[in-house]
XYZ file of C-alpha atoms in Angstrom:
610
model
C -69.408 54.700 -17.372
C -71.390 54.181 -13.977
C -73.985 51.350 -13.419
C -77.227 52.075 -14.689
C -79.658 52.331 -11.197
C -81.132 48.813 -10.281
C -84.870 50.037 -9.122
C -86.077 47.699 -6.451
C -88.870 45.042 -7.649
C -91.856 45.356 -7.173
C -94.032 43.397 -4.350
C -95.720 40.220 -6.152
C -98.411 38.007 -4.854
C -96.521 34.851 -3.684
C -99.820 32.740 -4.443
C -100.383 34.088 -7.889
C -96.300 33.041 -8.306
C -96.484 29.746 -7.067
C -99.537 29.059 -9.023
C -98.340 30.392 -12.413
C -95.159 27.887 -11.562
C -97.744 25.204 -10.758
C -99.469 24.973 -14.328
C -95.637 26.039 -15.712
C -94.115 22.705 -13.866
C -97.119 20.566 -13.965
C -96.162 18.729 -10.715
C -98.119 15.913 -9.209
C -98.518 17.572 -5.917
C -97.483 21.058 -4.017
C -96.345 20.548 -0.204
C -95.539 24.293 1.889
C -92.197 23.975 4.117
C -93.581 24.885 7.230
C -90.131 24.719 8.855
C -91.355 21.978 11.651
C -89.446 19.074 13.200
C -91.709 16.840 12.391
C -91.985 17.869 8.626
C -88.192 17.680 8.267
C -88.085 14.279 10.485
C -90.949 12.724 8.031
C -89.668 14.304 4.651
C -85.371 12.231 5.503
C -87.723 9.123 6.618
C -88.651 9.206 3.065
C -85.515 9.916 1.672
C -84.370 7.165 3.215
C -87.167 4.567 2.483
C -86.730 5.554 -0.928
C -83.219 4.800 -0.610
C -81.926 8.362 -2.088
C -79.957 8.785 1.102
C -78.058 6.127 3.630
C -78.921 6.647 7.333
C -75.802 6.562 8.936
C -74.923 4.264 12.343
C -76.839 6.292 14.916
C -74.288 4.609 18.111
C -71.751 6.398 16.267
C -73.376 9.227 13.786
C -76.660 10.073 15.418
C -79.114 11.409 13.555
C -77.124 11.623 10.125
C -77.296 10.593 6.527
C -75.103 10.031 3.859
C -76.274 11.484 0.222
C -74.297 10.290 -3.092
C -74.587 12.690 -6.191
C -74.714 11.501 -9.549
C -71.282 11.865 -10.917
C -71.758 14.585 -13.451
C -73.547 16.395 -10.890
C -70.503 17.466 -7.986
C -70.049 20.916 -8.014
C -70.592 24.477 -8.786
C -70.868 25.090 -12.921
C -69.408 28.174 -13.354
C -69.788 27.998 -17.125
C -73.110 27.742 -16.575
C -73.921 30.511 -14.133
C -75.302 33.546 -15.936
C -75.619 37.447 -14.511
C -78.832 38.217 -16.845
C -78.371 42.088 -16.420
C -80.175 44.361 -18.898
C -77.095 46.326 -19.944
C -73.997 43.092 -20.556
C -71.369 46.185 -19.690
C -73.363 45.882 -15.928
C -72.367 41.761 -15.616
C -68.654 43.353 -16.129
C -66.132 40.938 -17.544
C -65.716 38.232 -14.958
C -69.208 37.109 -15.158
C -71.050 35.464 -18.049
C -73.937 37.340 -19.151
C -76.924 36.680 -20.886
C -79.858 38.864 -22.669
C -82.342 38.542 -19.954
C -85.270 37.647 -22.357
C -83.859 35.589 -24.393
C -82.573 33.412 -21.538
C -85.653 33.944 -19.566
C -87.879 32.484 -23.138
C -85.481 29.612 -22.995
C -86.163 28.981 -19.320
C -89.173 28.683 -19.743
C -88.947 26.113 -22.269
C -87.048 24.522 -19.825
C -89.128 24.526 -17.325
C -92.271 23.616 -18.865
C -93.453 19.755 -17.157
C -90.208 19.840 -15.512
C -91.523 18.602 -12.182
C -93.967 15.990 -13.554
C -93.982 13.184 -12.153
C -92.372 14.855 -8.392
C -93.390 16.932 -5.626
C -93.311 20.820 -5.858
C -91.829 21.882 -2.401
C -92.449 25.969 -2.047
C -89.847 26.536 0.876
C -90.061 30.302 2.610
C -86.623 31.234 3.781
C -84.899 34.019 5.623
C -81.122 34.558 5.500
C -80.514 36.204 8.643
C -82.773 36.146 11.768
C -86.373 36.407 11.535
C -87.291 39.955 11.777
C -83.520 41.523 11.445
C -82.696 44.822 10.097
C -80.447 43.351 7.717
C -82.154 40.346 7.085
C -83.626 39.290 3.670
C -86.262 36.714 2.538
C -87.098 34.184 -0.189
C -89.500 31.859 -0.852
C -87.405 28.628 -3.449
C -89.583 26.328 -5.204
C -87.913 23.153 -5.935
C -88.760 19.654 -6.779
C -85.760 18.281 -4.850
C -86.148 16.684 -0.855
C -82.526 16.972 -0.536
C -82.442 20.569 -1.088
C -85.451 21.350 0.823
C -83.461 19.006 3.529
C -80.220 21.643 2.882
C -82.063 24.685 3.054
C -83.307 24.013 6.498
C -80.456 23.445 8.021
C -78.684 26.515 6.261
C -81.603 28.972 6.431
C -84.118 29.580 8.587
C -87.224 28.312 7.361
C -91.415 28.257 7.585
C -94.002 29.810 8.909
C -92.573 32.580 10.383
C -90.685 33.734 6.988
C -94.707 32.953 5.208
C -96.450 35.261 8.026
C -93.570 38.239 7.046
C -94.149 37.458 3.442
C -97.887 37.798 3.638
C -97.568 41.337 5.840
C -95.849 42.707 2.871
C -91.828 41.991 3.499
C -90.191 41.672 -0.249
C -88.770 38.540 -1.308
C -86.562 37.063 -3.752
C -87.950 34.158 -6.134
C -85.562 32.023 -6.389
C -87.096 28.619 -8.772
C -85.155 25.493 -8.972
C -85.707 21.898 -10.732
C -83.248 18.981 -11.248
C -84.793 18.986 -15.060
C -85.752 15.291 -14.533
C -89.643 14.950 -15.215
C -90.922 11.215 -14.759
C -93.196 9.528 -16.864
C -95.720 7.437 -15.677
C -94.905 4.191 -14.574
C -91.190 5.580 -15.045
C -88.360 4.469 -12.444
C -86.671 7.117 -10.792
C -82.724 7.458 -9.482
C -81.559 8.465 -6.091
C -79.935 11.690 -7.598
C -81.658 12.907 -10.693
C -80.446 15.907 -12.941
C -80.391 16.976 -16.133
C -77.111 16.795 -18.494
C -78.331 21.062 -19.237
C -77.830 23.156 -16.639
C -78.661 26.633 -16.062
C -77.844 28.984 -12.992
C -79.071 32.596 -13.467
C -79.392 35.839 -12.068
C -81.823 38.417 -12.372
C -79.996 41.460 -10.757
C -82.663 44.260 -11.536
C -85.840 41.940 -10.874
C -84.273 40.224 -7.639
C -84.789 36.685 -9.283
C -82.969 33.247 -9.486
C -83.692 30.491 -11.786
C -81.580 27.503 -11.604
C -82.154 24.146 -13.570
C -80.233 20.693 -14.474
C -78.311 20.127 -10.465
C -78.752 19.423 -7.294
C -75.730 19.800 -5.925
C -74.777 22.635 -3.916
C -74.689 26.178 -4.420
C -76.192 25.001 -7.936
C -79.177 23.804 -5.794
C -79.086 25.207 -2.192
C -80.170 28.766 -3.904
C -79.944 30.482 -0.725
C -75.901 30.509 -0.080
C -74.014 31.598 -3.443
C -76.784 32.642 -5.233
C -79.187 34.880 -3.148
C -76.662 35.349 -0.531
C -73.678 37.136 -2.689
C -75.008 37.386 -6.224
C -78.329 39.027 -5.675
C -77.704 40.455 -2.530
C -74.339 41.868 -3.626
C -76.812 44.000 -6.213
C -79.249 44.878 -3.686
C -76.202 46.080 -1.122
C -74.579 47.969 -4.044
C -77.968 50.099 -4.034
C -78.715 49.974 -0.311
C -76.022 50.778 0.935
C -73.952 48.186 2.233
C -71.644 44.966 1.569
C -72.700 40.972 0.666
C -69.492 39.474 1.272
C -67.781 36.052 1.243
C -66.025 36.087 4.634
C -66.205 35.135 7.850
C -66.617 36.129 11.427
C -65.036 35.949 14.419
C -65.459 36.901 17.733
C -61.800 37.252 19.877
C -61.411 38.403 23.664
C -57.779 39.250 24.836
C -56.933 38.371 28.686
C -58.421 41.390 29.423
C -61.382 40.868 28.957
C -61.814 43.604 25.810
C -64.078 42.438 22.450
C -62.942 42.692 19.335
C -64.771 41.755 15.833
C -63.336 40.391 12.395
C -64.562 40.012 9.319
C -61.844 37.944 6.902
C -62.130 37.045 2.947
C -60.136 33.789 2.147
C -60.151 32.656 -1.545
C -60.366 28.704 -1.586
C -57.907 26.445 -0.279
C -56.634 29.258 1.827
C -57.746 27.845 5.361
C -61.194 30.051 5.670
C -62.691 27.679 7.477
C -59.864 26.730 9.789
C -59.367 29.992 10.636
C -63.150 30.477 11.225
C -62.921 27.810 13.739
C -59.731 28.912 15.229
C -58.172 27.628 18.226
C -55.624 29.664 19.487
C -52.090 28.342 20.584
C -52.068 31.472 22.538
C -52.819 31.429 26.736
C -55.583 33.808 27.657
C -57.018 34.858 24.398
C -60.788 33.177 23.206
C -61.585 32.652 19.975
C -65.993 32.497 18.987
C -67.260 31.840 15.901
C -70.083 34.145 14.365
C -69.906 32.663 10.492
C -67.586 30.622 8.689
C -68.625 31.669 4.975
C -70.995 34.631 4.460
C -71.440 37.939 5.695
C -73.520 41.010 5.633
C -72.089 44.179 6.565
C -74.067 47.857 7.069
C -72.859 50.861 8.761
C -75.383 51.126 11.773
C -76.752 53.602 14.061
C -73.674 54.181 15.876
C -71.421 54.841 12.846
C -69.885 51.680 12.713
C -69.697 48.564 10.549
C -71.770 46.386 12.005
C -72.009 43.009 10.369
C -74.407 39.463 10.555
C -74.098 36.079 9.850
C -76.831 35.829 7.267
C -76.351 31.749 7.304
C -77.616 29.463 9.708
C -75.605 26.547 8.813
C -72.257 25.545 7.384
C -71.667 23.954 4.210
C -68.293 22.345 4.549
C -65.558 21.036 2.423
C -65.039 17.418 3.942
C -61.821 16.268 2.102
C -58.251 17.722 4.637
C -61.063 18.366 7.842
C -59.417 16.592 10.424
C -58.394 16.521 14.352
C -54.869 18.069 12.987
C -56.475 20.811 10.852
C -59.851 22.018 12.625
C -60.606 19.774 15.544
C -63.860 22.365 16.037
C -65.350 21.468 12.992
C -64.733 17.632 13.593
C -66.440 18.169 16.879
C -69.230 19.847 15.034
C -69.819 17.022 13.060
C -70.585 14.270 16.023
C -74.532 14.116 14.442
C -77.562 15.890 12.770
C -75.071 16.047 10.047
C -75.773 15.591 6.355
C -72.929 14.317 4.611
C -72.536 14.040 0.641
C -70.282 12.021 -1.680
C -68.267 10.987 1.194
C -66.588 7.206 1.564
C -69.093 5.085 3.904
C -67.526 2.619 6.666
C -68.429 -1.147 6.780
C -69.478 0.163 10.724
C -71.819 2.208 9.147
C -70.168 5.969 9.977
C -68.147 7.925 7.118
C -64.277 8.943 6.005
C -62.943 10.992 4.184
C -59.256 11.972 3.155
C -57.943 13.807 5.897
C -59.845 12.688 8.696
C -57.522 9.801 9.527
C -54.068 9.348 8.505
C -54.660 5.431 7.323
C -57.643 5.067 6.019
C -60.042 2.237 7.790
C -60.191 -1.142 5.976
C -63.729 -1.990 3.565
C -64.088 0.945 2.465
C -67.287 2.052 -0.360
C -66.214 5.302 -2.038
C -68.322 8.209 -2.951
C -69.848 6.613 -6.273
C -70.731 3.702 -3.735
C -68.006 0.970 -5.059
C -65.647 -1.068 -2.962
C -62.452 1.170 -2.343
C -58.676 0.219 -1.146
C -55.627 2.571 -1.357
C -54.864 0.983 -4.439
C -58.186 1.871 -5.962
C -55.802 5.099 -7.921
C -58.237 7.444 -7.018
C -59.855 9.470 -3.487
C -62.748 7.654 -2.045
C -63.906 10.721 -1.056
C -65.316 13.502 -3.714
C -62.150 16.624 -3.386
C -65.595 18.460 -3.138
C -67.643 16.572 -0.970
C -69.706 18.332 1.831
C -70.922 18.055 4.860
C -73.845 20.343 6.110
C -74.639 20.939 9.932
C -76.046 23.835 11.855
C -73.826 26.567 12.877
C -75.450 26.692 16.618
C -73.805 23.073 16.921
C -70.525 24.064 16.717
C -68.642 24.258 19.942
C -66.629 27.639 19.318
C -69.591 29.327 18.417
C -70.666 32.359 19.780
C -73.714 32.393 22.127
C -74.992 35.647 20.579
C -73.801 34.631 16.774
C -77.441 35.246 15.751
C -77.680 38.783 17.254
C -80.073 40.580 14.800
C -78.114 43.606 15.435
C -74.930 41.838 14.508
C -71.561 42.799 15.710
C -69.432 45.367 15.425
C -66.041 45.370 13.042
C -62.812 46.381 14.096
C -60.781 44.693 11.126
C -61.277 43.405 7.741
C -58.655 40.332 6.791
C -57.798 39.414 3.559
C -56.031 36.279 2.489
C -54.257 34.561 -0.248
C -52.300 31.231 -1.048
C -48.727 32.813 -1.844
C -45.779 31.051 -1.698
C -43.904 34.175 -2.645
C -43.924 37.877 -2.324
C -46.819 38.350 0.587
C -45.603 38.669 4.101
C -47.237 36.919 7.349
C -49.116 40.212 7.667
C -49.386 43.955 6.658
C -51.220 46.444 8.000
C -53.401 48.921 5.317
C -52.325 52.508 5.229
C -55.772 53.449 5.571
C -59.488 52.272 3.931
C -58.539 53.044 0.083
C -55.499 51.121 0.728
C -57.182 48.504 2.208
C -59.612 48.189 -0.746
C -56.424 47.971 -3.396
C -55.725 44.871 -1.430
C -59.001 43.312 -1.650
C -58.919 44.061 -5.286
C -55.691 42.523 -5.720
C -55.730 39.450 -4.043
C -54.519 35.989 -5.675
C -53.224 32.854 -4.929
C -50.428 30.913 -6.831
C -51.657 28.278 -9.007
C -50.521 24.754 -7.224
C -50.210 22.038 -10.139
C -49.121 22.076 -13.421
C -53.119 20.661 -13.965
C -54.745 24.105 -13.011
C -52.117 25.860 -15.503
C -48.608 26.959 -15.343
C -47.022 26.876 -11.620
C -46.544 29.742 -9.873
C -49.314 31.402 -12.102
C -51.064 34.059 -10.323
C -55.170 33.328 -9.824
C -56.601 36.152 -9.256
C -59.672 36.706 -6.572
C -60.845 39.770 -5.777
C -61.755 40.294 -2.046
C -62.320 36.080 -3.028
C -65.251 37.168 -4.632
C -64.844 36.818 -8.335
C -67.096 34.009 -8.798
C -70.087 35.494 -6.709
C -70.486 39.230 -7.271
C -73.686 39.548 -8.708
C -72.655 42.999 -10.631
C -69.319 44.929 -12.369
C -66.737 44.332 -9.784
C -65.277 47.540 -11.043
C -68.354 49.170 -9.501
C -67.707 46.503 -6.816
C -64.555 48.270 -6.047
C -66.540 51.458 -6.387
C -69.108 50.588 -4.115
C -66.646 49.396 -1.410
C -64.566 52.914 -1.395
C -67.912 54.679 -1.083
C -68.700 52.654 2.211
C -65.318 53.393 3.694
C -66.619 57.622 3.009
C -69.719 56.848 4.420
C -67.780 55.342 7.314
C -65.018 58.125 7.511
C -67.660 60.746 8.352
C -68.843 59.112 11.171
C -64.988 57.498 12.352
C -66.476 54.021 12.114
C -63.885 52.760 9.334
C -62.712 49.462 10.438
C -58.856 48.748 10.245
C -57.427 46.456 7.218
C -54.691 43.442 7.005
C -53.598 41.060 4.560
C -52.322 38.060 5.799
C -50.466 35.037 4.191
C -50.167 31.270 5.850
C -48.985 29.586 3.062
C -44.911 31.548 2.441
C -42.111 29.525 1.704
C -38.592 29.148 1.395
C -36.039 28.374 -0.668
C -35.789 24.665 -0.533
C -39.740 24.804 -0.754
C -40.628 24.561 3.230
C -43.430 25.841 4.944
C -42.001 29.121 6.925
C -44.809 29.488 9.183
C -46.490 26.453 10.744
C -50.100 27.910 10.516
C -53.433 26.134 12.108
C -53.463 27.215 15.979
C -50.253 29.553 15.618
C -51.916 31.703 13.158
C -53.980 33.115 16.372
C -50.036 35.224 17.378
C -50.938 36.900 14.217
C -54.230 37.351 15.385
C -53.465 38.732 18.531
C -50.997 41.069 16.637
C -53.678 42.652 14.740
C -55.936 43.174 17.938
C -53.111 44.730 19.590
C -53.060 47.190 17.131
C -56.065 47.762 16.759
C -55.982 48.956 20.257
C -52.826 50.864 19.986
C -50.850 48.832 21.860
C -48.123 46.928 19.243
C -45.757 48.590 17.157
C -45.518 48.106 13.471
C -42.674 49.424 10.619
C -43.343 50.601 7.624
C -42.932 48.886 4.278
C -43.254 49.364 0.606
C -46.450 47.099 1.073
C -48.092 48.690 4.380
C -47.108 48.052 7.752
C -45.387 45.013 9.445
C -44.726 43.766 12.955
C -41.999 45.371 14.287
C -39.098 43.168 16.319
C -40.699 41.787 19.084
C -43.925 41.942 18.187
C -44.971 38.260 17.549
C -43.485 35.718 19.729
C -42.112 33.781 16.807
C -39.644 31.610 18.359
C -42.687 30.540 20.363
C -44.641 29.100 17.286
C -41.215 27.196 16.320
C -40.085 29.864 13.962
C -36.414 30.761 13.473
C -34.993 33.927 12.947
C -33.980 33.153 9.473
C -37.303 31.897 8.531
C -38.824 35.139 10.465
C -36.816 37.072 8.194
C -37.731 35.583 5.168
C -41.670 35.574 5.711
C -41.516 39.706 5.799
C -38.413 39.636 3.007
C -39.624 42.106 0.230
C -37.973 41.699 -3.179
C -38.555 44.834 -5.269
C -38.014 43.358 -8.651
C -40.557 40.372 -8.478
C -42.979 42.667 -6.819
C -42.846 44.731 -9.986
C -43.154 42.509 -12.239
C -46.267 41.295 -9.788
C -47.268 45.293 -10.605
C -47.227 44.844 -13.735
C -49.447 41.646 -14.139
C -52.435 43.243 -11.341
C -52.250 45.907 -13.857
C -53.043 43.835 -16.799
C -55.673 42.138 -14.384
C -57.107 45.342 -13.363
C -57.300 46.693 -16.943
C -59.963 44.806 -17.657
C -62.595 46.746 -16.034
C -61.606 49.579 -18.557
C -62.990 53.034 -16.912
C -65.361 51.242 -14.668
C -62.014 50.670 -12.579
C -62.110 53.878 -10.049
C -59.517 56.070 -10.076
C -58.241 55.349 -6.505
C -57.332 51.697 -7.179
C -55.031 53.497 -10.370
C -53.793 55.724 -7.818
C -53.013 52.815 -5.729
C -51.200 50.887 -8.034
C -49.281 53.726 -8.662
C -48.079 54.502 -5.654
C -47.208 50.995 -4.903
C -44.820 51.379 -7.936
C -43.128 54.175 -6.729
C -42.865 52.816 -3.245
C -41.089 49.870 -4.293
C -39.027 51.742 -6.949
C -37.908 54.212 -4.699
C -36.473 51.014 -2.377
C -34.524 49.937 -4.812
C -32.806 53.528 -5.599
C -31.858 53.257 -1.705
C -30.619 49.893 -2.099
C -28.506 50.666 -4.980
C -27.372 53.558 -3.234
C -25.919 51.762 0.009
């Protein structure tokens, strides 16, 4: 059965909204983000005075602050996030769902003197440039400094957004609260929440409620939230693709421009990879986006994509000089860290940022830390948050309304087994089978059996706002919408993290991975040869400078090794994944599988034959 139609909501008066929220919330005053300096400067001053965030050493951090979370309060709640679709078949199985009235009548319970006692900050937003095509605006109300603090750096935000507004441009309300009304006379905590918390999604109306955190994409309801879950739904019915990946910008030593967009689950090197430096001579590597992007077909027939971010909300635990010297560089100030370790100089550390960790240490919860302590004095998911035009690799043109032009879609996993370096699509349908089936191998006996396949669809299983077997859909539809017009970009899978036998890393990864890189633009351009596999197409001899990269040709051999039987029995578990989309699955992926099957079966007839 197809997705019922989402119709597009209607325009609402953003003054009659914040005022209904105003007698809802009962806060004890309203303050408008105008998107100033000075506002931001004056609104951290407090912060600080009121001792909710550390001001870091400004001879060695300028202009940054250090933000600790209340324990409970650390991450995304997927348990807690909600698609609130009318029809539950349209949330699909990978997303919770909730009745939409039901949740929205318990909401409002919520909600009700939630922000008495605190400010109401109503915060206009834009994800992508002021004015784009493709750009999209929100207005979040939210009774949280440090999220108002977040959303500036990662969105663009003000006055300009409020004049767009106010001409008519639609918006998506997006309402937040920690949950943590004050009484009078009551003392308040650096980082209040609420032990309930809610994070749901409107699809059909366009709306975002979120209550209990601060933390994150909990809180910051621009990034996960409006950026893939709503605006997932709204590309599914424009026309076009809300996707976790990021962008890059490479030049060969010729000169010549070429455009990727790549999809890496977690702990798959995304970032690294966004900030790529290349161990190769002659080739440049810019960033556009190191998260979230927004594809369209455009004028000229071809997938043309934007950074819809403005900042980057980093993983801080295994950044280092070793692992993505460009984002360490990025970091030098006007950085906002959270539930890192603090220095007794007054700067921060993390795990990974130093291979001894410096003496005096206070960890994330703010207590006295030594490598004895028996656990990380940084938070495994503490952030950092700094604006992308800071970065040194990034492009000068990264905020281009008119976005860039794709040439390649990348899509990656964490496999020790099974995946090669790199293969090559057959063509766009192809291509979309190996978004679909993407997965990483569990890594610790903690996150379930090892070896255990996680499954992440284009790594977008915890954000897409809709069915992701109308996801799939949606995506082969694009690549017919591109085929007429011979805009269809090309499609790779690559793997980093192979190994061998004894359990050794066969490809060193980091700065090397930009060979593979250069491998794909070469094709791209016609220029490198590839053989054919049961899985797509491969590099053919010669056409990575392995030995270079401190590969040997055992090791070479084994990162492109294809054993039939596990990748049959691998067959036979994306089946049992896929299944579960029952006939909201579209044919094509079936066909896909299928042919797969008989690829690899027929491989093995030849092999038992010789």
């Amino acid at each position: 059965m197809a997705a019922s139609p989402t119709p597009v909501a209607p325009v609402r008066s953003l003054d009659e909204w914040v005022a209904e929220h105003v007698e809802l919330l009962q806060p004890d005053r309203v303050v408008w983000i105008d998107g100033s300096r000075a506002q931001l400067d004056g609104l951290l001053r407090e912060m600080v005075d009121e001792g909710r965030i550390l001001r870091l050493n400004a001879e060695l951090r300028p202009y940054s602050f250090l933000a600790r979370s209340d324990p409970d309060d650390v991450a995304r709640v997927e348990s807690r996030t909600f698609i609130c679709s009318e029809r539950e078949e349209d949330a699909g199985p990978t997303n919770n769902w909730r009745e939409p009235e039901a949740m929205r009548a318990e909401l409002r319970e919520l909600f009700a003197g939630a922000m008495r006692g605190r400010t109401l900050y109503v915060l206009p937003f834009s994800m992508g440039p002021v004015g784009g095509a493709l750009s999209r605006y929100g207005v979040q109300l939210t009774d949280s400094a440090y999220v108002v603090a977040s959303m500036s750096i990662m969105t663009r935000v003000g006055d300009a957004v409020l004049d767009r507004i106010r001409a008519g441009a639609r918006w998506v309300p997006a309402l937040h609260s920690v949950g943590a009304p004050l009484e009078e006379g009551q003392e308040d905590v650096a980082w209040p929440s609420n032990p309930v918390k809610y994070i749901c999604h409107f699809p059909e109306t366009r709306e975002i409620v979120s209550f209990g955190s601060a933390y994150g994409g909990n809180a910051i309801l621009a990034k996960k939230s409006f950026a893939l879950r709503i605006a997932s739904a709204m590309a599914r019915d424009e026309g076009w693709l809300a996707e976790h990946m990021l962008l890059l910008r490479v030049t060969d030593p010729r000169g010549r421009r070429f455009h990727i967009a790549a999809a890496f689950p977690s702990a798959c090197g995304k970032t690294n990879f966004a900030m790529l430096r290349s161990s190769l001579p002659g080739w440049e590597i810019e960033t556009l986006g190191d998260d979230i992007a927004w594809l369209a077909p455009g004028s000229d027939g071809r997938l043309r994509a934007i950074n819809p971010e403005a900042g980057f909300f980093g993983v801080a635990p295994g950044t280092g000089p070793g692992t993505n010297p460009t984002a360490i560089d990025t970091l030098w100030g006007n950085t906002i860290f959270t539930n890192v370790a603090l220095r007794p100089d007054g700067d921060v550390w993390w795990e990974g940022l130093t291979s001894t960790p410096p003496e005096g240490l206070v960890d994330w919860r703010g207590e006295p830390w030594t490598p004895e302590s028996g656990r990380p004095a940084a938070h495994p998911n503490s952030r950092f948050t700094v604006r992308a035009a800071q970065c040194p690799s990034i492009a000068p043109d990264w905020d281009d309304p008119n976005g860039v032009p794709i040439d390649a879609i990348i899509f990656g996993g964490r496999r020790a087994t099974n995946v090669p370096l790199v293969v090559e699509a057959r063509d766009w349908e192809h291509g979309v089978f190996l978004g679909a089936t993407i997965a990483s191998e569990r890594t610790a006996a903690a996150e379930g059996e090892l070896g255990e396949l996680r499954r992440d669809p284009f790594a977008m299983l915890p954000f897409c706002g809709y069915n992701m077997g109308d996801y799939f859909q949606h995506w082969l539809e694009v690549g017919q919408r591109l085929r007429r017009t011979g805009g269809v970009p090309a499609v790779y899978q690559v793997n980093w993290f192979r190994k061998g036998p004894e359990g050794e890393w066969l490809w060193p990864g980091f700065g090397e991975n930009g060979r593979v890189l250069a491998w794909i633009i070469e094709r791209i351009a016609g220029e490198a040869a590839a053989s054919d596999t049961p899985l797509g197409k491969v590099p053919s001899i010669g056409g990575i400078d392995y030995r270079a990269a401190g590969v040997s040709d055992e090791a070479w051999q084994e990162l492109f090794r294809i054993d039939e039987k596990a990748l049959l029995a691998e067959a036979d578990d994306t089946e049992a994944f896929l299944e579960q989309f029952g006939d909201r699955l579209p044919d094509a992926i079936r066909r896909q599988l299928c042919g797969l099957r008989e690829r690899l079966g027929a491989t093995t007839a030849k092999k038992a034959v010789a």
